[in-house]
Coordinates of C-alpha atoms in Angstrom, one line a residue:
M1 CA 0.0 0.0 0.0
R2 CA 1.3 3.5 -0.9
Y3 CA 0.7 6.5 1.3
C4 CA 0.3 10.1 0.3
A5 CA 2.9 12.8 0.7
Y6 CA 2.1 14.9 3.7
F7 CA 2.3 18.7 3.9
Q8 CA 1.3 21.5 6.3
A9 CA 0.9 25.2 5.8
K10 CA -0.6 28.2 7.6
I11 CA -3.1 30.1 5.5
D12 CA -3.9 33.8 5.7
R13 CA -7.1 33.7 7.7
P14 CA -9.1 36.3 5.7
R15 CA -8.4 34.4 2.5
V16 CA -9.1 30.8 3.7
W17 CA -12.3 30.8 1.8
F18 CA -10.5 31.6 -1.4
F19 CA -7.7 29.2 -0.7
T20 CA -10.0 26.2 -0.1
A21 CA -12.3 27.0 -3.0
T22 CA -9.5 27.2 -5.5
L23 CA -7.6 24.2 -4.1
R24 CA -10.8 22.1 -4.2
S25 CA -11.5 23.1 -7.8
F26 CA -8.7 20.7 -8.8
E27 CA -10.5 17.4 -8.6
H28 CA -8.6 14.7 -6.7
L29 CA -5.5 16.9 -6.2
C30 CA -5.3 16.4 -2.5
F31 CA -7.2 15.9 0.7
D32 CA -7.1 19.0 2.9
R33 CA -8.3 19.8 6.3
T34 CA -7.8 22.3 9.1
L35 CA -5.4 20.9 11.7
D36 CA -5.4 23.9 14.1
K37 CA -8.2 26.5 13.6
T38 CA -6.6 29.0 16.0
Q39 CA -3.4 29.1 13.9
S40 CA -5.1 28.6 10.6
L41 CA -2.9 25.5 10.1
F42 CA -3.9 23.1 7.3
E43 CA -2.7 19.7 6.5
F44 CA -2.7 18.1 3.0
F45 CA -2.5 14.5 1.9
V46 CA -1.2 14.5 -1.7
P47 CA -1.0 11.4 -4.0
E48 CA 2.5 11.0 -5.3
D49 CA 1.3 11.5 -8.9
N50 CA -0.1 15.0 -7.9
K51 CA 2.9 16.1 -5.8
A52 CA 4.6 18.2 -8.6
F53 CA 1.5 20.1 -9.5
F54 CA 0.5 20.6 -5.8
T55 CA 4.0 22.0 -5.0
Q56 CA 3.7 24.4 -7.9
L57 CA 0.3 25.5 -6.8
M58 CA 1.4 26.0 -3.2
R59 CA 4.4 28.1 -4.5
W60 CA 1.9 30.4 -6.2
Y61 CA -0.2 30.7 -3.0
Q62 CA 3.0 31.7 -1.2
E63 CA 3.9 34.3 -3.8
Q64 CA 0.4 35.8 -3.4
G65 CA 0.8 35.9 0.4
I66 CA -1.9 33.4 1.0
A67 CA 0.2 30.4 2.3
F68 CA 3.0 30.6 4.9
E69 CA 5.3 28.1 6.6
Y70 CA 4.6 25.6 3.8
K71 CA 6.5 22.4 4.4
Q72 CA 6.6 18.7 3.7
L73 CA 6.7 16.4 6.7
P74 CA 6.6 12.7 7.3
N75 CA 3.0 11.4 6.9
R76 CA 1.7 11.5 10.5
L77 CA -0.7 8.6 9.8
L78 CA 2.3 6.3 9.6
D79 CA 3.4 7.2 13.2
P80 CA 0.9 6.1 15.8
E81 CA 2.4 8.7 18.2
Q82 CA 1.2 11.5 15.9
F83 CA -2.5 11.0 16.2
L84 CA -4.4 13.9 17.7

């Protein structure tokens, strides 16, 4: 079984609606959800085949000042200690 690449990013709170709407307009690009609402921290599970496009899109969000602290991390679902 293959697991998705895992990313996290903080999203500019006033533009979360724009971010989620545009991100979700790309069918099957990734699964996203809010990890910490108070910090506007999102997590993303991205299939390996979509990783290059997702990274390019996130770079654009960063250039627009929408996404901050974007980083790839080990998939937290593979580590039982990481469950919230």
